[in-house]
Tab-separated table of C-alpha atoms in Angstrom:
chain	number	residue	atom	x	y	z
A	1	MET	CA	144.008	-9.681	94.511
A	2	ILE	CA	141.652	-6.775	95.205
A	3	PHE	CA	141.965	-4.831	98.448
A	4	LEU	CA	139.717	-2.077	99.769
A	5	TYR	CA	142.193	-0.127	101.898
A	6	ASN	CA	141.955	2.892	99.621
A	7	MET	CA	138.173	2.872	99.359
A	8	MET	CA	136.061	5.299	101.334
A	9	SER	CA	134.403	4.040	104.505
A	10	ARG	CA	130.647	4.415	104.672
A	11	LEU	CA	128.361	5.400	107.551
A	12	LEU	CA	125.232	3.452	108.392
A	13	GLN	CA	122.671	4.465	111.021
A	14	ILE	CA	121.186	1.665	113.098
A	15	ASN	CA	118.653	2.521	115.797
A	16	LYS	CA	119.936	6.105	116.109
A	17	VAL	CA	123.585	4.994	116.344
A	18	LYS	CA	126.022	5.655	113.494
A	19	TRP	CA	128.227	2.749	112.416
A	20	LYS	CA	131.267	2.919	110.155
A	21	ILE	CA	131.835	0.237	107.532
A	22	SER	CA	135.500	-0.180	106.620
A	23	PRO	CA	137.562	-2.780	104.723
A	24	LEU	CA	139.920	-5.160	106.477
A	25	GLY	CA	141.563	-7.269	103.821
A	26	GLU	CA	139.954	-8.471	100.627
A	27	LYS	CA	137.179	-10.596	102.158
A	28	VAL	CA	136.430	-8.795	105.431
A	29	LEU	CA	134.508	-5.652	106.323
A	30	ILE	CA	134.445	-4.166	109.821
A	31	LEU	CA	131.263	-2.626	111.196
A	32	GLN	CA	132.066	-0.327	114.125
A	33	PRO	CA	129.848	2.060	116.148
A	34	CYS	CA	130.952	5.702	116.015
A	35	GLU	CA	130.652	6.244	119.754
A	36	LYS	CA	132.806	5.744	122.821
A	37	ASN	CA	132.044	2.710	124.962
A	38	PRO	CA	129.462	1.157	122.630
A	39	SER	CA	126.672	-0.869	124.164
A	40	LEU	CA	127.462	-4.574	124.182
A	41	GLY	CA	123.766	-5.319	123.898
A	42	HIS	CA	123.472	-3.163	120.774
A	43	ILE	CA	126.413	-4.977	119.172
A	44	HIS	CA	124.740	-8.314	119.921
A	45	ASP	CA	121.380	-7.171	118.540
A	46	VAL	CA	122.963	-5.964	115.294
A	47	THR	CA	124.998	-9.178	115.039
A	48	HIS	CA	121.875	-11.348	115.340
A	49	LEU	CA	120.029	-9.192	112.831
A	50	ILE	CA	122.794	-9.365	110.210
A	51	ASP	CA	123.382	-13.067	110.878
A	52	THR	CA	119.758	-13.841	110.020
A	53	SER	CA	119.653	-11.552	106.973
A	54	GLU	CA	120.282	-12.886	103.492
A	55	ILE	CA	123.308	-10.807	102.526
A	56	ALA	CA	124.867	-12.163	99.342
A	57	GLY	CA	128.212	-13.864	99.849
A	58	LEU	CA	128.300	-13.368	103.621
A	59	SER	CA	129.776	-16.494	105.248
A	60	ASP	CA	130.291	-15.451	108.856
A	61	VAL	CA	129.518	-12.661	111.326
A	62	ILE	CA	132.010	-12.296	114.189
A	63	PRO	CA	131.366	-9.752	116.965
A	64	SER	CA	133.851	-8.444	119.507
A	65	TYR	CA	133.385	-6.005	122.380
A	66	GLY	CA	133.536	-2.985	120.069
A	67	SER	CA	132.963	-4.087	116.461
A	68	ILE	CA	131.524	-6.715	114.119
A	69	ALA	CA	133.554	-8.468	111.407
A	70	LEU	CA	131.698	-9.482	108.258
A	71	ILE	CA	133.428	-12.363	106.447
A	72	PHE	CA	132.641	-12.960	102.773
A	73	ASN	CA	133.217	-16.008	100.579
A	74	GLU	CA	134.772	-13.980	97.783
A	75	PRO	CA	136.844	-10.773	97.611
A	76	VAL	CA	134.677	-7.658	97.952
A	77	SER	CA	135.597	-5.358	95.096
A	78	LYS	CA	132.935	-2.706	95.799
A	79	ILE	CA	131.568	-1.594	99.140
A	80	ASP	CA	128.354	0.034	97.850
A	81	PRO	CA	126.408	-3.193	97.094
A	82	VAL	CA	127.195	-4.497	100.590
A	83	PHE	CA	126.239	-1.149	102.104
A	84	LYS	CA	122.850	-1.262	100.372
A	85	GLN	CA	122.162	-4.797	101.589
A	86	LEU	CA	123.107	-3.846	105.148
A	87	HIS	CA	120.939	-0.732	104.948
A	88	ASP	CA	117.966	-2.805	103.787
A	89	ALA	CA	118.582	-5.421	106.495
A	90	VAL	CA	118.706	-2.959	109.410
A	91	LYS	CA	116.272	-0.244	108.329
A	92	ASN	CA	113.478	-1.738	110.435
A	93	PHE	CA	115.736	-2.557	113.384
A	94	ASP	CA	113.717	-2.811	116.596
A	95	THR	CA	115.317	-3.746	119.923
A	96	SER	CA	111.906	-4.355	121.483
A	97	VAL	CA	111.607	-7.688	119.662
A	98	GLN	CA	114.929	-8.971	120.987
A	99	LYS	CA	114.501	-11.601	123.716
A	100	THR	CA	117.158	-12.529	126.260
A	101	LYS	CA	117.345	-15.981	127.837
A	102	THR	CA	118.968	-16.750	131.181
A	103	ILE	CA	120.907	-20.008	131.507
A	104	GLU	CA	121.795	-21.699	134.778
A	105	VAL	CA	125.228	-23.327	134.614
A	106	PRO	CA	126.171	-25.821	137.361
A	107	VAL	CA	129.799	-25.580	138.507
A	108	CYS	CA	131.832	-27.879	140.710
A	109	TYR	CA	134.255	-25.446	142.319
A	110	GLN	CA	136.044	-28.333	144.059
A	111	LEU	CA	137.530	-29.174	140.634
A	112	GLY	CA	139.231	-25.797	140.384
A	113	LEU	CA	142.968	-26.044	139.710
A	114	ASP	CA	144.156	-22.582	140.698
A	115	TRP	CA	142.490	-21.686	143.967
A	116	GLU	CA	145.812	-21.088	145.699
A	117	GLU	CA	146.798	-18.413	143.148
A	118	VAL	CA	143.324	-16.860	143.075
A	119	CYS	CA	143.073	-16.617	146.854
A	120	GLU	CA	146.586	-15.229	147.147
A	121	HIS	CA	145.901	-12.528	144.552
A	122	THR	CA	142.417	-11.527	145.749
A	123	LYS	CA	143.120	-11.903	149.493
A	124	LEU	CA	139.868	-13.830	149.771
A	125	THR	CA	139.104	-17.288	151.056
A	126	LYS	CA	138.008	-19.900	148.538
A	127	GLN	CA	134.429	-19.793	149.819
A	128	GLU	CA	134.334	-15.990	149.690
A	129	ALA	CA	135.522	-16.038	146.069
A	130	ILE	CA	132.976	-18.729	145.157
A	131	SER	CA	130.157	-16.723	146.752
A	132	ILE	CA	131.122	-13.645	144.739
A	133	HIS	CA	131.375	-15.678	141.520
A	134	VAL	CA	127.908	-17.237	141.857
A	135	GLU	CA	126.092	-14.076	142.942
A	136	GLN	CA	126.758	-12.255	139.656
A	137	CYS	CA	124.608	-12.400	136.524
A	138	TYR	CA	126.842	-12.552	133.453
A	139	THR	CA	126.327	-11.702	129.788
A	140	ILE	CA	127.741	-13.822	126.966
A	141	ALA	CA	129.916	-11.137	125.383
A	142	MET	CA	131.621	-13.050	122.581
A	143	MET	CA	133.023	-16.434	121.585
A	144	GLY	CA	136.498	-17.712	120.616
A	145	PHE	CA	139.457	-18.637	120.774
A	146	ILE	CA	138.247	-22.204	120.226
A	147	PRO	CA	134.762	-23.245	119.034
A	148	GLY	CA	132.218	-22.519	121.735
A	149	PHE	CA	134.582	-20.827	124.207
A	150	VAL	CA	132.291	-18.450	126.099
A	151	TYR	CA	133.579	-15.031	127.217
A	152	LEU	CA	131.387	-13.652	129.989
A	153	ASP	CA	131.035	-10.001	130.948
A	154	GLY	CA	130.107	-8.982	134.498
A	155	LEU	CA	132.847	-10.405	136.740
A	156	SER	CA	133.094	-8.613	140.081
A	157	SER	CA	136.276	-6.550	140.443
A	158	LYS	CA	136.798	-8.302	143.792
A	159	ILE	CA	137.875	-11.472	141.990
A	160	HIS	CA	139.693	-10.056	138.970
A	161	CYS	CA	142.835	-12.120	138.586
A	162	PRO	CA	145.677	-12.015	136.029
A	163	ARG	CA	146.248	-14.882	133.637
A	164	LYS	CA	148.824	-17.491	134.542
A	165	ALA	CA	152.459	-16.617	133.847
A	166	LYS	CA	152.890	-20.077	132.321
A	167	PRO	CA	149.799	-21.339	130.443
A	168	ARG	CA	148.749	-24.970	130.723
A	169	ILE	CA	149.171	-27.303	127.780
A	170	LYS	CA	145.824	-28.926	128.609
A	171	VAL	CA	142.814	-27.323	130.299
A	172	PRO	CA	139.950	-29.819	130.852
A	173	GLN	CA	136.736	-29.419	128.889
A	174	GLY	CA	134.116	-27.513	130.862
A	175	SER	CA	136.653	-25.601	132.931
A	176	ILE	CA	135.521	-22.264	134.342
A	177	GLY	CA	138.309	-19.716	134.314
A	178	ILE	CA	139.132	-16.157	135.291
A	179	GLY	CA	141.315	-14.084	132.988
A	180	GLY	CA	141.744	-10.463	134.022
A	181	ASN	CA	138.296	-8.872	134.291
A	182	GLN	CA	136.472	-11.722	132.542
A	183	THR	CA	135.276	-15.181	133.401
A	184	GLY	CA	134.717	-17.838	130.771
A	185	VAL	CA	133.973	-21.464	129.920
A	186	TYR	CA	136.335	-23.784	128.033
A	187	SER	CA	134.118	-25.720	125.645
A	188	LEU	CA	136.907	-28.126	124.664
A	189	GLU	CA	140.102	-29.458	126.178
A	190	SER	CA	142.771	-27.044	125.005
A	191	PRO	CA	145.822	-25.063	126.044
A	192	GLY	CA	144.963	-22.034	128.157
A	193	GLY	CA	146.273	-19.481	130.590
A	194	TRP	CA	143.209	-18.531	132.630
A	195	GLN	CA	142.967	-19.278	136.344
A	196	ILE	CA	140.757	-22.373	136.613
A	197	ILE	CA	138.281	-22.186	139.508
A	198	GLY	CA	135.888	-25.024	138.651
A	199	ARG	CA	134.265	-27.184	135.974
A	200	THR	CA	130.783	-27.506	134.568
A	201	PRO	CA	129.406	-30.854	133.346
A	202	LEU	CA	127.571	-29.048	130.548
A	203	ASN	CA	128.969	-29.067	127.012
A	204	PHE	CA	128.322	-25.881	125.034
A	205	PHE	CA	129.925	-27.189	121.831
A	206	GLN	CA	128.740	-30.342	120.052
A	207	PRO	CA	129.910	-30.446	116.414
A	208	THR	CA	127.334	-33.057	115.379
A	209	LYS	CA	124.420	-30.793	116.279
A	210	VAL	CA	122.911	-27.871	114.348
A	211	PRO	CA	123.825	-25.323	115.490
A	212	PRO	CA	126.912	-26.815	117.162
A	213	VAL	CA	127.025	-24.100	119.858
A	214	SER	CA	124.072	-24.264	122.253
A	215	VAL	CA	124.288	-20.694	123.595
A	216	ARG	CA	123.968	-17.291	121.927
A	217	LEU	CA	125.521	-13.874	122.325
A	218	GLY	CA	123.664	-11.649	124.751
A	219	GLU	CA	122.194	-14.486	126.773
A	220	ARG	CA	122.568	-14.284	130.537
A	221	VAL	CA	124.416	-16.852	132.640
A	222	LEU	CA	123.982	-17.676	136.317
A	223	PHE	CA	126.404	-20.087	137.969
A	224	LYS	CA	125.181	-22.618	140.542
A	225	ALA	CA	127.619	-24.382	142.883
A	226	ILE	CA	127.372	-28.197	142.921
A	227	ASP	CA	129.458	-30.961	144.519
A	228	GLU	CA	131.460	-33.649	142.718
A	229	ASN	CA	128.699	-36.256	143.001
A	230	GLU	CA	126.238	-33.929	141.239
A	231	PHE	CA	128.897	-33.037	138.660
A	232	ASN	CA	129.415	-36.708	137.789
A	233	ARG	CA	125.680	-37.423	137.746
A	234	ILE	CA	124.963	-34.593	135.280
A	235	LYS	CA	127.981	-35.420	133.132
A	236	ASN	CA	127.069	-39.103	132.898
A	237	TYR	CA	123.454	-38.235	132.040
A	238	SER	CA	124.520	-35.694	129.374
A	239	SER	CA	126.847	-38.180	127.674
A	240	ARG	CA	124.067	-40.708	126.995
């Protein structure tokens, strides 16, 4: 096996920001901005650019809040060829061509499972917390821990709430949760420890479609409160 831990990192300039390329295991390189508090939008722009570039052997591009992981099909024995391809891909980087879409996501807050804990922690009524949640405009920051799980940046500090001390074994698909300073959407039924405040009838992950995830990093999300009748109507229509 060939590892790159002893190889020199390289610096790459993208739109006047320096990025460091470093190895992380034999098939992974990490691309990280050399600045404190990097712009989430810049990370998303670079992710989209690399994801649409034809870099040999690159199988996946995974962004986080402060870096981008580049996953290759085969072990990377030399960093210079990858560096050159990245340099060629980003040399004409232009943020002015990046377009941001805003998505309206209906939420039935009556289907929230943890309002008692949320209200106790925030000292707000349920309606006050709902009003704060829907008045924000969120940014899709990253995705994980299951396919299509959407991490959203922009949650008001008034409704920050710690994760549950005892996670659930099953969180319903479409659940809207609060975990610390983030809000997010469970794309599938799964275990989870976020405080569940509602559900959306929309499904962001459909494995039979191409691409299977219907939203993209950097897109904006606005939540819209709906009742249970509207939730069921939309869900039944979407499942046809």
